[in-house]
PDB file of N, CA and C in Angstrom:
ATOM      1  N   HIS A   1      -9.740  77.249   9.888  1.00 79.00           N
ATOM      2  CA  HIS A   1      -8.990  76.087   9.585  1.00 79.00           C
ATOM      3  C   HIS A   1     -10.110  74.954   9.103  1.00 79.00           C
ATOM      4  N   ILE A   2      -9.540  74.026   8.257  1.00 86.00           N
ATOM      5  CA  ILE A   2     -10.261  72.643   8.060  1.00 86.00           C
ATOM      6  C   ILE A   2      -9.207  71.761   8.476  1.00 86.00           C
ATOM      7  N   ASP A   3      -9.760  70.905   9.598  1.00 86.00           N
ATOM      8  CA  ASP A   3      -9.067  69.940  10.057  1.00 86.00           C
ATOM      9  C   ASP A   3      -9.484  68.515   9.328  1.00 86.00           C
ATOM     10  N   CYS A   4      -8.419  67.928   8.590  1.00 87.00           N
ATOM     11  CA  CYS A   4      -8.592  66.775   7.956  1.00 87.00           C
ATOM     12  C   CYS A   4      -8.239  65.639   8.380  1.00 87.00           C
ATOM     13  N   ARG A   5      -7.736  65.850   9.598  1.00 87.00           N
ATOM     14  CA  ARG A   5      -6.889  64.604  10.232  1.00 87.00           C
ATOM     15  C   ARG A   5      -7.509  63.447  10.378  1.00 87.00           C
ATOM     16  N   GLN A   6      -8.621  63.410  10.562  1.00 89.00           N
ATOM     17  CA  GLN A   6      -9.242  61.973  10.950  1.00 89.00           C
ATOM     18  C   GLN A   6      -9.560  61.398   9.550  1.00 89.00           C
ATOM     19  N   PRO A   7      -9.864  61.992   8.480  1.00 88.00           N
ATOM     20  CA  PRO A   7     -10.315  61.350   7.119  1.00 88.00           C
ATOM     21  C   PRO A   7      -9.187  60.682   6.656  1.00 88.00           C
ATOM     22  N   VAL A   8      -8.073  61.834   6.702  1.00 88.00           N
ATOM     23  CA  VAL A   8      -6.570  61.364   6.080  1.00 88.00           C
ATOM     24  C   VAL A   8      -6.158  60.016   6.837  1.00 88.00           C
ATOM     25  N   GLU A   9      -6.225  60.042   8.333  1.00 88.00           N
ATOM     26  CA  GLU A   9      -5.589  58.961   8.791  1.00 88.00           C
ATOM     27  C   GLU A   9      -6.450  57.778   8.608  1.00 88.00           C
ATOM     28  N   ASP A  10      -7.766  57.623   8.295  1.00 90.00           N
ATOM     29  CA  ASP A  10      -8.288  56.746   7.879  1.00 90.00           C
ATOM     30  C   ASP A  10      -8.068  56.052   6.595  1.00 90.00           C
ATOM     31  N   GLY A  11      -7.629  57.094   5.527  1.00 88.00           N
ATOM     32  CA  GLY A  11      -7.195  56.634   4.297  1.00 88.00           C
ATOM     33  C   GLY A  11      -8.285  56.979   3.227  1.00 88.00           C
ATOM     34  N   ILE A  12      -9.217  57.668   3.884  1.00 89.00           N
ATOM     35  CA  ILE A  12     -10.610  58.050   3.105  1.00 89.00           C
ATOM     36  C   ILE A  12      -9.913  59.043   1.992  1.00 89.00           C
ATOM     37  N   MET A  13      -9.422  60.253   2.187  1.00 88.00           N
ATOM     38  CA  MET A  13      -9.182  61.447   1.693  1.00 88.00           C
ATOM     39  C   MET A  13      -7.640  61.726   1.570  1.00 88.00           C
ATOM     40  N   ASN A  14      -7.257  62.254   0.655  1.00 89.00           N
ATOM     41  CA  ASN A  14      -5.915  62.916   0.789  1.00 89.00           C
ATOM     42  C   ASN A  14      -5.850  64.586   0.650  1.00 89.00           C
ATOM     43  N   ALA A  15      -5.284  65.114   1.705  1.00 88.00           N
ATOM     44  CA  ALA A  15      -5.128  66.584   1.879  1.00 88.00           C
ATOM     45  C   ALA A  15      -4.883  67.396   0.815  1.00 88.00           C
ATOM     46  N   ALA A  16      -4.000  66.874   0.075  1.00 88.00           N
ATOM     47  CA  ALA A  16      -3.590  67.539  -1.231  1.00 88.00           C
ATOM     48  C   ALA A  16      -4.360  67.585  -2.323  1.00 88.00           C
ATOM     49  N   ASP A  17      -5.040  66.569  -2.303  1.00 90.00           N
ATOM     50  CA  ASP A  17      -6.136  66.438  -3.544  1.00 90.00           C
ATOM     51  C   ASP A  17      -7.413  67.369  -2.924  1.00 90.00           C
ATOM     52  N   PHE A  18      -7.974  67.324  -1.957  1.00 89.00           N
ATOM     53  CA  PHE A  18      -8.801  68.121  -1.198  1.00 89.00           C
ATOM     54  C   PHE A  18      -8.432  69.820  -1.377  1.00 89.00           C
ATOM     55  N   GLU A  19      -7.172  70.206  -1.170  1.00 89.00           N
ATOM     56  CA  GLU A  19      -6.647  71.361  -1.517  1.00 89.00           C
ATOM     57  C   GLU A  19      -7.087  71.900  -3.002  1.00 89.00           C
ATOM     58  N   THR A  20      -6.744  70.975  -3.910  1.00 90.00           N
ATOM     59  CA  THR A  20      -6.826  71.246  -5.076  1.00 90.00           C
ATOM     60  C   THR A  20      -8.244  71.498  -5.537  1.00 90.00           C
ATOM     61  N   TYR A  21      -9.172  70.515  -4.797  1.00 89.00           N
ATOM     62  CA  TYR A  21     -10.550  70.664  -5.041  1.00 89.00           C
ATOM     63  C   TYR A  21     -11.177  71.930  -4.529  1.00 89.00           C
ATOM     64  N   LEU A  22     -10.628  72.489  -3.504  1.00 89.00           N
ATOM     65  CA  LEU A  22     -10.909  74.013  -2.946  1.00 89.00           C
ATOM     66  C   LEU A  22     -10.680  74.973  -3.895  1.00 89.00           C
ATOM     67  N   ILE A  23      -9.393  74.702  -4.494  1.00 88.00           N
ATOM     68  CA  ILE A  23      -8.862  75.940  -5.268  1.00 88.00           C
ATOM     69  C   ILE A  23      -9.662  76.256  -6.478  1.00 88.00           C
ATOM     70  N   SER A  24     -10.059  74.871  -7.033  1.00 90.00           N
ATOM     71  CA  SER A  24     -10.773  75.093  -8.309  1.00 90.00           C
ATOM     72  C   SER A  24     -12.334  75.092  -8.206  1.00 90.00           C
ATOM     73  N   HIS A  25     -12.900  75.081  -6.954  1.00 90.00           N
ATOM     74  CA  HIS A  25     -14.185  75.056  -6.549  1.00 90.00           C
ATOM     75  C   HIS A  25     -14.760  76.335  -5.868  1.00 90.00           C
ATOM     76  N   ILE A  26     -13.768  77.056  -5.319  1.00 90.00           N
ATOM     77  CA  ILE A  26     -14.363  78.388  -4.511  1.00 90.00           C
ATOM     78  C   ILE A  26     -14.413  79.433  -5.542  1.00 90.00           C
ATOM     79  N   LYS A  27     -15.635  80.276  -5.443  1.00 88.00           N
ATOM     80  CA  LYS A  27     -16.265  81.016  -6.138  1.00 88.00           C
ATOM     81  C   LYS A  27     -15.653  82.758  -5.759  1.00 88.00           C
ATOM     82  N   ILE A  28     -15.086  83.554  -6.330  1.00 86.00           N
ATOM     83  CA  ILE A  28     -14.830  84.786  -5.771  1.00 86.00           C
ATOM     84  C   ILE A  28     -15.457  85.589  -7.065  1.00 86.00           C
ATOM     85  N   ASN A  29     -16.270  86.487  -6.893  1.00 83.00           N
ATOM     86  CA  ASN A  29     -16.889  87.410  -7.706  1.00 83.00           C
ATOM     87  C   ASN A  29     -17.777  86.635  -8.895  1.00 83.00           C
ATOM     88  N   GLY A  30     -18.525  85.618  -8.451  1.00 84.00           N
ATOM     89  CA  GLY A  30     -19.258  84.669  -9.205  1.00 84.00           C
ATOM     90  C   GLY A  30     -18.251  83.810 -10.120  1.00 84.00           C
ATOM     91  N   LYS A  31     -17.064  83.654  -9.868  1.00 86.00           N
ATOM     92  CA  LYS A  31     -16.216  83.055 -10.943  1.00 86.00           C
ATOM     93  C   LYS A  31     -15.362  81.684 -10.366  1.00 86.00           C
ATOM     94  N   LYS A  32     -15.301  80.832 -10.585  1.00 87.00           N
ATOM     95  CA  LYS A  32     -14.675  79.746 -10.369  1.00 87.00           C
ATOM     96  C   LYS A  32     -13.198  79.864 -10.335  1.00 87.00           C
ATOM     97  N   ASN A  33     -12.212  79.166  -9.577  1.00 82.00           N
ATOM     98  CA  ASN A  33     -10.730  79.372  -9.824  1.00 82.00           C
ATOM     99  C   ASN A  33     -10.229  80.680 -10.013  1.00 82.00           C
ATOM    100  N   ASN A  34     -10.702  81.607  -9.299  1.00 80.00           N
ATOM    101  CA  ASN A  34     -10.507  83.025  -9.332  1.00 80.00           C
ATOM    102  C   ASN A  34      -9.900  83.436  -7.871  1.00 80.00           C
ATOM    103  N   LEU A  35      -8.848  82.786  -7.397  1.00 81.00           N
ATOM    104  CA  LEU A  35      -8.351  83.457  -6.379  1.00 81.00           C
ATOM    105  C   LEU A  35      -7.567  84.404  -6.225  1.00 81.00           C
ATOM    106  N   SER A  36      -6.783  84.823  -7.354  1.00 77.00           N
ATOM    107  CA  SER A  36      -5.931  85.710  -7.435  1.00 77.00           C
ATOM    108  C   SER A  36      -4.973  86.224  -6.027  1.00 77.00           C
ATOM    109  N   ASN A  37      -5.066  87.277  -5.756  1.00 82.00           N
ATOM    110  CA  ASN A  37      -4.198  87.361  -4.484  1.00 82.00           C
ATOM    111  C   ASN A  37      -5.201  87.737  -3.009  1.00 82.00           C
ATOM    112  N   LYS A  38      -6.523  87.557  -3.495  1.00 83.00           N
ATOM    113  CA  LYS A  38      -7.362  87.819  -2.393  1.00 83.00           C
ATOM    114  C   LYS A  38      -7.682  86.774  -1.368  1.00 83.00           C
ATOM    115  N   LEU A  39      -7.206  85.406  -1.715  1.00 88.00           N
ATOM    116  CA  LEU A  39      -7.462  84.468  -1.081  1.00 88.00           C
ATOM    117  C   LEU A  39      -6.440  83.440  -1.153  1.00 88.00           C
ATOM    118  N   THR A  40      -5.998  82.935  -0.100  1.00 88.00           N
ATOM    119  CA  THR A  40      -4.861  81.884  -0.067  1.00 88.00           C
ATOM    120  C   THR A  40      -5.220  80.713   0.889  1.00 88.00           C
ATOM    121  N   LEU A  41      -4.621  79.785   0.375  1.00 89.00           N
ATOM    122  CA  LEU A  41      -5.060  78.312   0.920  1.00 89.00           C
ATOM    123  C   LEU A  41      -3.533  77.735   1.448  1.00 89.00           C
ATOM    124  N   GLU A  42      -3.300  77.415   2.625  1.00 90.00           N
ATOM    125  CA  GLU A  42      -2.249  76.750   3.127  1.00 90.00           C
ATOM    126  C   GLU A  42      -2.468  75.409   3.638  1.00 90.00           C
ATOM    127  N   ARG A  43      -1.736  74.560   3.323  1.00 90.00           N
ATOM    128  CA  ARG A  43      -1.740  73.326   3.678  1.00 90.00           C
ATOM    129  C   ARG A  43      -0.757  72.762   4.688  1.00 90.00           C
ATOM    130  N   ASN A  44      -0.874  72.374   5.973  1.00 88.00           N
ATOM    131  CA  ASN A  44       0.230  71.696   6.818  1.00 88.00           C
ATOM    132  C   ASN A  44      -0.154  70.326   7.544  1.00 88.00           C
ATOM    133  N   LYS A  45       0.491  69.369   6.602  1.00 84.00           N
ATOM    134  CA  LYS A  45       0.049  67.981   6.818  1.00 84.00           C
ATOM    135  C   LYS A  45      -1.495  67.661   6.413  1.00 84.00           C
ATOM    136  N   ASN A  46      -2.225  67.787   7.709  1.00 86.00           N
ATOM    137  CA  ASN A  46      -3.561  67.586   7.857  1.00 86.00           C
ATOM    138  C   ASN A  46      -4.496  68.652   8.102  1.00 86.00           C
ATOM    139  N   LYS A  47      -3.933  69.673   7.983  1.00 89.00           N
ATOM    140  CA  LYS A  47      -4.921  70.720   8.299  1.00 89.00           C
ATOM    141  C   LYS A  47      -4.654  72.076   7.046  1.00 89.00           C
ATOM    142  N   ILE A  48      -5.922  72.542   6.582  1.00 91.00           N
ATOM    143  CA  ILE A  48      -5.669  73.384   5.420  1.00 91.00           C
ATOM    144  C   ILE A  48      -6.476  74.651   5.920  1.00 91.00           C
ATOM    145  N   THR A  49      -5.604  76.025   5.960  1.00 90.00           N
ATOM    146  CA  THR A  49      -5.926  76.991   6.542  1.00 90.00           C
ATOM    147  C   THR A  49      -6.300  78.033   5.100  1.00 90.00           C
ATOM    148  N   VAL A  50      -7.515  78.809   5.514  1.00 89.00           N
ATOM    149  CA  VAL A  50      -7.780  79.763   4.319  1.00 89.00           C
ATOM    150  C   VAL A  50      -7.387  81.024   5.062  1.00 89.00           C
ATOM    151  N   HIS A  51      -6.793  81.842   4.311  1.00 89.00           N
ATOM    152  CA  HIS A  51      -6.401  83.370   4.694  1.00 89.00           C
ATOM    153  C   HIS A  51      -7.194  84.103   3.362  1.00 89.00           C
ATOM    154  N   ALA A  52      -8.230  85.122   3.859  1.00 89.00           N
ATOM    155  CA  ALA A  52      -8.882  85.986   2.901  1.00 89.00           C
ATOM    156  C   ALA A  52      -8.561  87.272   3.337  1.00 89.00           C
ATOM    157  N   GLU A  53      -8.501  88.169   2.254  1.00 89.00           N
ATOM    158  CA  GLU A  53      -8.198  89.476   2.429  1.00 89.00           C
ATOM    159  C   GLU A  53      -9.822  90.012   2.040  1.00 89.00           C
ATOM    160  N   ILE A  54     -10.476  89.536   1.522  1.00 87.00           N
ATOM    161  CA  ILE A  54     -11.859  89.955   1.368  1.00 87.00           C
ATOM    162  C   ILE A  54     -12.644  89.170   2.299  1.00 87.00           C
ATOM    163  N   GLN A  55     -14.360  89.635   2.298  1.00 88.00           N
ATOM    164  CA  GLN A  55     -15.086  88.979   3.058  1.00 88.00           C
ATOM    165  C   GLN A  55     -15.421  87.685   2.614  1.00 88.00           C
ATOM    166  N   PHE A  56     -15.386  86.555   3.312  1.00 85.00           N
ATOM    167  CA  PHE A  56     -15.621  85.215   3.171  1.00 85.00           C
ATOM    168  C   PHE A  56     -16.335  84.598   3.910  1.00 85.00           C
ATOM    169  N   SER A  57     -17.276  83.972   3.781  1.00 86.00           N
ATOM    170  CA  SER A  57     -18.284  82.967   4.394  1.00 86.00           C
ATOM    171  C   SER A  57     -17.768  81.770   4.775  1.00 86.00           C
ATOM    172  N   LYS A  58     -17.934  81.625   6.177  1.00 88.00           N
ATOM    173  CA  LYS A  58     -17.355  80.381   6.659  1.00 88.00           C
ATOM    174  C   LYS A  58     -18.679  79.308   6.212  1.00 88.00           C
ATOM    175  N   ARG A  59     -19.754  79.791   6.161  1.00 92.00           N
ATOM    176  CA  ARG A  59     -20.732  78.785   5.641  1.00 92.00           C
ATOM    177  C   ARG A  59     -20.640  78.356   4.196  1.00 92.00           C
ATOM    178  N   TYR A  60     -20.060  79.238   3.278  1.00 90.00           N
ATOM    179  CA  TYR A  60     -19.766  78.600   1.996  1.00 90.00           C
ATOM    180  C   TYR A  60     -18.745  77.694   2.158  1.00 90.00           C
ATOM    181  N   LEU A  61     -17.566  77.878   2.588  1.00 88.00           N
ATOM    182  CA  LEU A  61     -16.628  77.002   3.148  1.00 88.00           C
ATOM    183  C   LEU A  61     -16.997  75.584   3.512  1.00 88.00           C
ATOM    184  N   LYS A  62     -18.096  75.742   4.588  1.00 89.00           N
ATOM    185  CA  LYS A  62     -18.791  74.339   5.007  1.00 89.00           C
ATOM    186  C   LYS A  62     -19.242  73.918   3.993  1.00 89.00           C
ATOM    187  N   PHE A  63     -20.034  74.557   3.344  1.00 92.00           N
ATOM    188  CA  PHE A  63     -20.885  73.895   2.227  1.00 92.00           C
ATOM    189  C   PHE A  63     -19.779  73.117   1.215  1.00 92.00           C
ATOM    190  N   LEU A  64     -18.786  73.508   0.668  1.00 89.00           N
ATOM    191  CA  LEU A  64     -17.945  73.069  -0.056  1.00 89.00           C
ATOM    192  C   LEU A  64     -17.115  71.678   0.504  1.00 89.00           C
ATOM    193  N   THR A  65     -17.200  71.706   1.863  1.00 85.00           N
ATOM    194  CA  THR A  65     -16.542  70.744   2.450  1.00 85.00           C
ATOM    195  C   THR A  65     -17.546  69.420   2.526  1.00 85.00           C
ATOM    196  N   LYS A  66     -18.664  69.712   2.678  1.00 85.00           N
ATOM    197  CA  LYS A  66     -19.757  68.678   2.825  1.00 85.00           C
ATOM    198  C   LYS A  66     -19.968  68.092   1.269  1.00 85.00           C
ATOM    199  N   LYS A  67     -19.727  68.508   0.371  1.00 70.00           N
ATOM    200  CA  LYS A  67     -19.680  68.018  -1.055  1.00 70.00           C
ATOM    201  C   LYS A  67     -18.831  66.744  -1.325  1.00 70.00           C
TER     202      LYS A  67
END
């Protein structure tokens, strides 16, 4: 889970925009925007959940959220 509650409530960011950012920047097999059916993102208000059918590093996800 990525909990975006605090920045969204403060008006710093929009959860929907952050979801599209993640979709366009996550690399699978060395290619951006290549999620296919192996990785799905689900947004519920202020929380984004990543479901991966392949091995996916939490460190890589943390790297993308820091950018």
